Coordinates of C-alpha atoms and ligand atoms in Angstrom, one line a residue:
X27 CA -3.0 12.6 22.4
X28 CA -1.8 9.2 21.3
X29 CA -4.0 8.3 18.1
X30 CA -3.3 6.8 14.8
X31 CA -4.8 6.4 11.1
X32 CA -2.6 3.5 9.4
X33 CA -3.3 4.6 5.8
X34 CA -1.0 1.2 4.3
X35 CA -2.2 -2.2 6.0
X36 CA -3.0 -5.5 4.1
X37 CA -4.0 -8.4 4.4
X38 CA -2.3 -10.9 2.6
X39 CA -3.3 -13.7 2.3
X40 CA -7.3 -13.3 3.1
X41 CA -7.6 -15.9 6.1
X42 CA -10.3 -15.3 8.3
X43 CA -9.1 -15.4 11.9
X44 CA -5.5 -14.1 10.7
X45 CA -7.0 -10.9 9.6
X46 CA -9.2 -10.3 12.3
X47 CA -6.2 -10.9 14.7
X48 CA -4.3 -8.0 12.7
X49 CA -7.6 -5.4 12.9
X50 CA -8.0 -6.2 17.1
X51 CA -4.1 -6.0 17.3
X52 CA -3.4 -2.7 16.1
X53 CA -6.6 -1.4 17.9
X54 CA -4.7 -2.3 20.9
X55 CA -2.0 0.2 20.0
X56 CA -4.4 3.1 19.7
X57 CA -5.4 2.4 15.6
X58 CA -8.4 3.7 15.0
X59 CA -8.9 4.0 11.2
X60 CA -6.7 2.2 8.1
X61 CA -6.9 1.7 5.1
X62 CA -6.3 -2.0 3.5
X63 CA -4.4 -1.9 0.1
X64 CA -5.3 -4.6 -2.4
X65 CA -3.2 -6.5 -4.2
X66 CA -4.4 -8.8 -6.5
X67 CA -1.7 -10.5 -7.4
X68 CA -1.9 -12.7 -4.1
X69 CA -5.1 -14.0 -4.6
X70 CA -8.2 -13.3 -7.2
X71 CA -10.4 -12.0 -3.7
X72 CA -7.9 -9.3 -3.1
X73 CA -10.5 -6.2 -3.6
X74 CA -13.7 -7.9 -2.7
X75 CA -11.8 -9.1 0.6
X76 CA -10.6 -5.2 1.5
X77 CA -14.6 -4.5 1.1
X78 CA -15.8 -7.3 3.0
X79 CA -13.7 -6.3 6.0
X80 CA -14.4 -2.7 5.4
X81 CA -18.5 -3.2 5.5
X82 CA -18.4 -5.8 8.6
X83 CA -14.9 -5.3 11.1
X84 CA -15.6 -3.4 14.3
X85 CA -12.6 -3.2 15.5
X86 CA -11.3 -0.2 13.2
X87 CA -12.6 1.8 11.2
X88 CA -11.5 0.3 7.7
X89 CA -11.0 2.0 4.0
X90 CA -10.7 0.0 1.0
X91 CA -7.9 0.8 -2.0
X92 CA -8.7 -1.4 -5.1
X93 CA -6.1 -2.9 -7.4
X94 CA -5.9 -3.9 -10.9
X95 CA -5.9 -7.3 -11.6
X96 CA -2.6 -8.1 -13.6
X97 CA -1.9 -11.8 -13.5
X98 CA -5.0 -13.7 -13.1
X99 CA -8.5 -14.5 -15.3
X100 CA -9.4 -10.9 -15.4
X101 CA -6.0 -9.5 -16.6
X102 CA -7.3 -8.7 -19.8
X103 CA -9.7 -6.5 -18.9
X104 CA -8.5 -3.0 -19.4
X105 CA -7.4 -1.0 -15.9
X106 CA -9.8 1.2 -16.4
X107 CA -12.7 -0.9 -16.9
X108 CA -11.6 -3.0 -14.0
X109 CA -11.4 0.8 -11.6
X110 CA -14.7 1.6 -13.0
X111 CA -15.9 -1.5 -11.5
X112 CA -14.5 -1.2 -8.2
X113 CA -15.8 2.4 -8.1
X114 CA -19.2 1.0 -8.2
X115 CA -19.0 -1.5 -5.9
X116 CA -17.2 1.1 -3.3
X117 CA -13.3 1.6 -3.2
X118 CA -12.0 4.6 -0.9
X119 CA -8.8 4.7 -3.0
X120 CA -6.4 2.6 -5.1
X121 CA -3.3 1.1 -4.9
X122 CA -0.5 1.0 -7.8
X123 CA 2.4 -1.6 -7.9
X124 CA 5.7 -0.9 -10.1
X125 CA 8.2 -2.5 -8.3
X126 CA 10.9 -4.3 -10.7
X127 CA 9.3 -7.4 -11.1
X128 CA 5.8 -6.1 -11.8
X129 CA 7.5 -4.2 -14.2
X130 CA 9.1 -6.8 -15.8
X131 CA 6.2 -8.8 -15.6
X132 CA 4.1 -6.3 -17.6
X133 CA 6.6 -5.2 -20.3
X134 CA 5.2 -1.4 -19.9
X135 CA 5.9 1.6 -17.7
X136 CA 3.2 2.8 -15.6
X137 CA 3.2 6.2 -17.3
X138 CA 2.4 3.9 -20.8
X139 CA -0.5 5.4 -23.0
X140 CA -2.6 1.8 -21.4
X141 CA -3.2 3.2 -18.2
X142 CA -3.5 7.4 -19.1
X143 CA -7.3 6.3 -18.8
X144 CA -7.4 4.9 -15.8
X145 CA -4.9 7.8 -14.1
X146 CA -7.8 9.9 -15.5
X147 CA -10.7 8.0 -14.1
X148 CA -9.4 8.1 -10.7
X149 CA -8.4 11.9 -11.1
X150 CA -11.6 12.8 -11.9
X151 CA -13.3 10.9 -9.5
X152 CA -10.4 12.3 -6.4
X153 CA -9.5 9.2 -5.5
X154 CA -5.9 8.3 -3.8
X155 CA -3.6 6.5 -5.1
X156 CA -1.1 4.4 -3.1
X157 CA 1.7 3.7 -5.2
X158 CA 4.7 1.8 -4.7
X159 CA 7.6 2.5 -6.6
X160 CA 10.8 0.9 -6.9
X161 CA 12.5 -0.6 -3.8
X162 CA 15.8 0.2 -1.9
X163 CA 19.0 1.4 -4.3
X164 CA 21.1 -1.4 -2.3
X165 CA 18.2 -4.2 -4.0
X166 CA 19.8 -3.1 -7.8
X167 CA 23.7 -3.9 -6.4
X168 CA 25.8 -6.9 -7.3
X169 CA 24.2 -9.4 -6.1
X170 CA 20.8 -8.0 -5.7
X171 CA 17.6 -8.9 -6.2
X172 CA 17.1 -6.9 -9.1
X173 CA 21.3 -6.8 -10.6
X174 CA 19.8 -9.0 -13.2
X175 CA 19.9 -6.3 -16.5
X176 CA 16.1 -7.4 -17.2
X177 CA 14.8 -5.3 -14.7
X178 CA 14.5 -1.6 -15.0
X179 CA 16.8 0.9 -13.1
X180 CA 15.1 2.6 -9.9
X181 CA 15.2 5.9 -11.8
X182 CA 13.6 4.5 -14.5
X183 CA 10.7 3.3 -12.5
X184 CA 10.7 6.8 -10.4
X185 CA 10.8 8.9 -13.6
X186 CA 7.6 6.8 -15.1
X187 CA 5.7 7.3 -11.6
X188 CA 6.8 10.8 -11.9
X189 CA 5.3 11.2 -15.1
X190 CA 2.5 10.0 -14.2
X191 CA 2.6 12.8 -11.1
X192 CA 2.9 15.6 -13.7
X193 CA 0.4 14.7 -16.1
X194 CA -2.1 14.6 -13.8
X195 CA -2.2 17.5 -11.2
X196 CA -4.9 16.8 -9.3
X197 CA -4.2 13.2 -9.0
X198 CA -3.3 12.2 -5.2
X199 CA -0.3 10.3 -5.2
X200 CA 1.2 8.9 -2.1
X201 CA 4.1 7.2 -2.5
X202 CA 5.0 4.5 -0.5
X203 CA 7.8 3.8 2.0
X204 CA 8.9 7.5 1.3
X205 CA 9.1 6.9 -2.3
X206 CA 12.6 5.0 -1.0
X207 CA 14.3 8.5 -0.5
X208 CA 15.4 8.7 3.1
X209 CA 19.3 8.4 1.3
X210 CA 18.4 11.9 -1.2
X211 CA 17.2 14.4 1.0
X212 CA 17.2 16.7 -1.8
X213 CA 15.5 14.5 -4.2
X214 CA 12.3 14.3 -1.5
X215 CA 12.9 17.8 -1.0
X216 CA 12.9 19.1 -4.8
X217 CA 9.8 16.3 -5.4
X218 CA 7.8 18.0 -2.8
X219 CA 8.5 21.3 -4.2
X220 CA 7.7 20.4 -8.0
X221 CA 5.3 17.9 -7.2
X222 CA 2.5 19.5 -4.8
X223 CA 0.1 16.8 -5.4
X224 CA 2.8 14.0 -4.3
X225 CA 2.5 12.8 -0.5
X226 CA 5.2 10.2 1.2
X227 CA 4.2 7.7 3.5
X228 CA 6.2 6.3 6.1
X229 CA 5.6 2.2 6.1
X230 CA 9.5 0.8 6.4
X231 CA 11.5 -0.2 4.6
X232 CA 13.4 -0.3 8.0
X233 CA 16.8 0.8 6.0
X234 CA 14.8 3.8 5.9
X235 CA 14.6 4.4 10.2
X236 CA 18.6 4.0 9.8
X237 CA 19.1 6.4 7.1
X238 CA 16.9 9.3 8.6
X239 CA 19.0 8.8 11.5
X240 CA 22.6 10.0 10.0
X241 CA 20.7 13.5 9.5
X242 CA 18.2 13.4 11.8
X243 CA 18.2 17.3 12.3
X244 CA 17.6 17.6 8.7
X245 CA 14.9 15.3 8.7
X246 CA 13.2 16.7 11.8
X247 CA 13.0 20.1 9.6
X248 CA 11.7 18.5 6.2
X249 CA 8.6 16.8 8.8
X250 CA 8.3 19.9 10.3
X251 CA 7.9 21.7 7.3
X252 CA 6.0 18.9 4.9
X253 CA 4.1 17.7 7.6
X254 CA 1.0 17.9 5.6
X255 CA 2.4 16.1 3.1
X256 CA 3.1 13.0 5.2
X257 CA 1.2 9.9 6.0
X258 CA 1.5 7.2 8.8
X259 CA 1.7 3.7 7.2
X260 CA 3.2 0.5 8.6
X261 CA 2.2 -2.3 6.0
X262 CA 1.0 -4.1 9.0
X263 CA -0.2 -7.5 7.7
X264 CA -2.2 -10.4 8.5
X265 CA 0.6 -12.9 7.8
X266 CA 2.4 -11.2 10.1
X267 CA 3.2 -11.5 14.0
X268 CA 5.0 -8.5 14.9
X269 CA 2.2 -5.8 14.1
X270 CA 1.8 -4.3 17.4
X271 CA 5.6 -3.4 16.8
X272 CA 5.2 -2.2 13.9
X273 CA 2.6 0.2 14.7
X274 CA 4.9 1.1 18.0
X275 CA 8.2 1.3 15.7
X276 CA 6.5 4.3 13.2
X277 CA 5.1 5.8 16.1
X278 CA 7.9 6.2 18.2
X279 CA 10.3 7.5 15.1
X280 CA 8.0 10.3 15.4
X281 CA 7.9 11.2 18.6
X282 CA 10.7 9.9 20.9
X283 CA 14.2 12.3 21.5
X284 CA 16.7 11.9 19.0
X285 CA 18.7 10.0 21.2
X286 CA 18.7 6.5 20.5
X287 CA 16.0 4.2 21.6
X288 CA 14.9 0.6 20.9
X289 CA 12.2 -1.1 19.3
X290 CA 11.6 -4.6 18.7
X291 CA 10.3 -5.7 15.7
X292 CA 10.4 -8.1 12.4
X293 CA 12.6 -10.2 15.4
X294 CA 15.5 -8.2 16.4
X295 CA 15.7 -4.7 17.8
X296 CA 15.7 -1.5 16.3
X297 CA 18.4 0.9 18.0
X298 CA 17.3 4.3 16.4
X299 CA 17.0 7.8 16.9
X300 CA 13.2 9.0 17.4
X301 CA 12.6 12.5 15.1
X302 CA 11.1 14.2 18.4
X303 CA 8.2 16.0 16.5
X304 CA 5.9 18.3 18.6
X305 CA 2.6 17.4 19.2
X306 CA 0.8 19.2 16.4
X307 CA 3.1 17.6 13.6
X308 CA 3.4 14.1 15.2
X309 CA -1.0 14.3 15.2
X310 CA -1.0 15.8 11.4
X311 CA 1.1 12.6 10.3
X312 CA -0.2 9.6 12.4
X313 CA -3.9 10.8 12.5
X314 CA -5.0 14.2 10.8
X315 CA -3.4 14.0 7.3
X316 CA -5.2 10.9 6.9
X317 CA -8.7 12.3 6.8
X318 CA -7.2 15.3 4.5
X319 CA -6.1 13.5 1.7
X320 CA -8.7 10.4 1.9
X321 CA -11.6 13.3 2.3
X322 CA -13.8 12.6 5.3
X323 CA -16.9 9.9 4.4
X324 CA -15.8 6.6 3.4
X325 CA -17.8 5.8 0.0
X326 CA -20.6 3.8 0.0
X327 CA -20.7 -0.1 -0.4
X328 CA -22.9 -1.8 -3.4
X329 CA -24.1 -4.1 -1.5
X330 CA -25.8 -5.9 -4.0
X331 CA -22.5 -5.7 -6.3
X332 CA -20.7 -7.1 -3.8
X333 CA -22.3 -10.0 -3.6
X334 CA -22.8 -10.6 -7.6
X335 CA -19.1 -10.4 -7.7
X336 CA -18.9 -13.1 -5.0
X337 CA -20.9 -15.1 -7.0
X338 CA -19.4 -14.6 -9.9
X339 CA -15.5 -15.0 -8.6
X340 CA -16.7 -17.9 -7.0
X341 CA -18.4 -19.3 -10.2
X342 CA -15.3 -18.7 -12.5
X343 CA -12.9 -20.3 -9.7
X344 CA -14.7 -23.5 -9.6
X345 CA -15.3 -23.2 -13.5
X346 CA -11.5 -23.3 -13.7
X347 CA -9.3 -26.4 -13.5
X348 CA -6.5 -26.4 -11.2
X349 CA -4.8 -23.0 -11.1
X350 CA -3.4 -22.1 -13.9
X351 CA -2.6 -18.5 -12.8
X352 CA -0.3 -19.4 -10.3
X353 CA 3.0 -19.3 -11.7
X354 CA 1.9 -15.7 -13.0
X355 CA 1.9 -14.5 -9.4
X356 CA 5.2 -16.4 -8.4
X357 CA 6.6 -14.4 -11.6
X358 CA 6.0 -11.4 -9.4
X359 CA 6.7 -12.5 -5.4
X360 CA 8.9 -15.5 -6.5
X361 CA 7.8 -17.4 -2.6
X362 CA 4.5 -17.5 -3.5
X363 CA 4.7 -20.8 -5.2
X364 CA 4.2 -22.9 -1.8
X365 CA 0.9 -20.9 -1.3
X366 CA -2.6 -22.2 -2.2
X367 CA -4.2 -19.3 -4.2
X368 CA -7.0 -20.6 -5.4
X369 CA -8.4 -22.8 -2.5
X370 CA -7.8 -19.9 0.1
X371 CA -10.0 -18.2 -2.5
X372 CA -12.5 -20.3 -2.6
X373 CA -12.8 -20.5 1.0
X374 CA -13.2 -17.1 1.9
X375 CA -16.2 -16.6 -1.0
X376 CA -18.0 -19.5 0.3
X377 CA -17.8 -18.4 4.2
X378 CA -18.6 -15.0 2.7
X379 CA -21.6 -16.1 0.5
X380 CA -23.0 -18.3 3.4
X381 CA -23.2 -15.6 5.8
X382 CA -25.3 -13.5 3.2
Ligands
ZN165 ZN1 2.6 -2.5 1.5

């Protein structure tokens, strides 16, 4: 049976009728649960606009990962602090960025004695981490986004995240996009061998649908055999239009033949070989694994909290003049600069406070 648990959606950048549009979109496609990944670094409301959406959508069933704020007015408090916060008010899981210019941005690896607390908190309290290292090799070549010499080398940013991994055992990691290693099938191979508390998850990075498909009998055996190990993800997105496809695209790479067959999506088609999974393993990765490694229950929402922080987001925003924070975040997804931060913000706390 057709049914799927998207455990990496988003919703960028926290407009009302754009992110109910994504949850009823991928319902459509036979979604019934996801999780929403903050990232703060978009907007201040990131967290507190995962847990709105999580208390009131009825389209899905909806999970929230928290993220550390990193570039705005609450950067100084320390990660931890801010996770114990989040913890109160009712996170599911979190979500880690260490892509190059995050990185850069913050001057330390993730594996840095700063966030051993917070790698501990979330340890202790079993909750998983999303955690997106790195990007595709090709992004480091001549030319590249990231050729510059002030960013750090992919295996630098792997071996930090790896660190991280090994000091913390029963930490649940799931890397992101396949930890970008659909080029190294030994690497993934030898990672989920040392690392048995290290998942992948399967959002593109399309390069990776192409790559799978030079060795698709391999690949079709390393499913098969981590298939518990795997999650669906699809960084479906509310700024997005092509989310039905995207949901289709992962989908089919698991189940159609391994001849080729096309998919539209991001606009153009896809001509790629499907992995042709049996039923069980194709269920485990788009549906069961999800409940496994998130555990059953959703937590709990503070309602109260919720609504304090509201109050208090809201209060600092308008305390604040213009948006000082702004070039900050375009330090870290360089087109941001064109996009209104602070008002979309403000917005969505006053629409959220008035409907209190
Ligand atoms: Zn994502």
């Amino acid at each position: 049976m057709k049914r799927i648990a998207d455990s990496h959606i988003h919703i960028r950048f926290f407009e009302f009728e754009h992110a109910l549009k994504l949850f009823s979109d991928i319902a459509e496609c036979g979604v019934t649960d996801a999780a929403i990944l903050s990232l703060p670094y978009y907007g201040v409301i990131a967290n507190l606009a995962a847990v709105y959406f999580k208390m009131t959508n009825k389209d899905l069933d909806l999970r929230a990962f928290g993220g550390f704020h990193t570039v705005d007015q609450y950067a100084e408090i320390p990660p931890e602090v801010q996770l114990e916060a989040l913890i109160k008010l009712g996170i599911d899981g979190f979500k880690i960025m260490s892509c190059p210019t995050m990185r850069r941005y913050c001057g330390i690896g993730i594996d840095d004695e700063y966030y051993e607390k917070m790698f501990a908190l979330l340890e202790r309290e079993g909750l998983p981490v999303n955690f997106h290292v790195a990007d595709p090799e090709e992004f480091w070549d001549e030319g590249g986004s990231y050729a510059d010499p002030s960013f750090a080398s992919k295996k630098q940013l792997c071996d930090e995240a790896l660190r991280v991994a090994k000091r913390h055992p029963n930490l649940k990691i799931i890397f992101a996009h396949f930890f970008f290693l659909s080029n190294f099938p030994e690497e993934a191979e030898r990672i989920m061998e040392e690392y048995p508390n290290v998942y992948f998850d399967l959002t593109p990075g399309t390069e990776m649908y192409y790559n799978f498909d030079k060795n698709i009998e391999y690949w079709r055996g390393f499913f098969k055999k981590y298939k518990n190990r795997l999650l669906f993800g699809t960084d479906a997105n509310a700024n997005k239009d092509c989310n039905k496809e995207l949901e289709a695209l992962v989908y089919r790479k698991l189940t159609e033949k391994t001849d080729y067959f096309t998919q539209n999506c991001y606009g153009k088609d896809f001509v790629i070989r499907g992995l042709e999974l049996d039923e069980e393993t194709a269920d485990a990765i788009a549906y069961g694994n999800y409940f496994e490694i998130f555990g059953k229950e959703k937590k709990p929402v503070n309602l109260e909290l919720f609504y304090e922080y509201c109050e208090r987001v809201l209060h600092d925003l308008e305390a604040m003049e213009g948006d000082p924070y702004q070039e900050n975040r375009v330090k870290i997804v360089p087109k941001l600069d064109i996009y209104p931060s602070k008002q979309v913000s403000l917005d969505f706390l006053r629409r959220v406070l008035k409907e209190k």
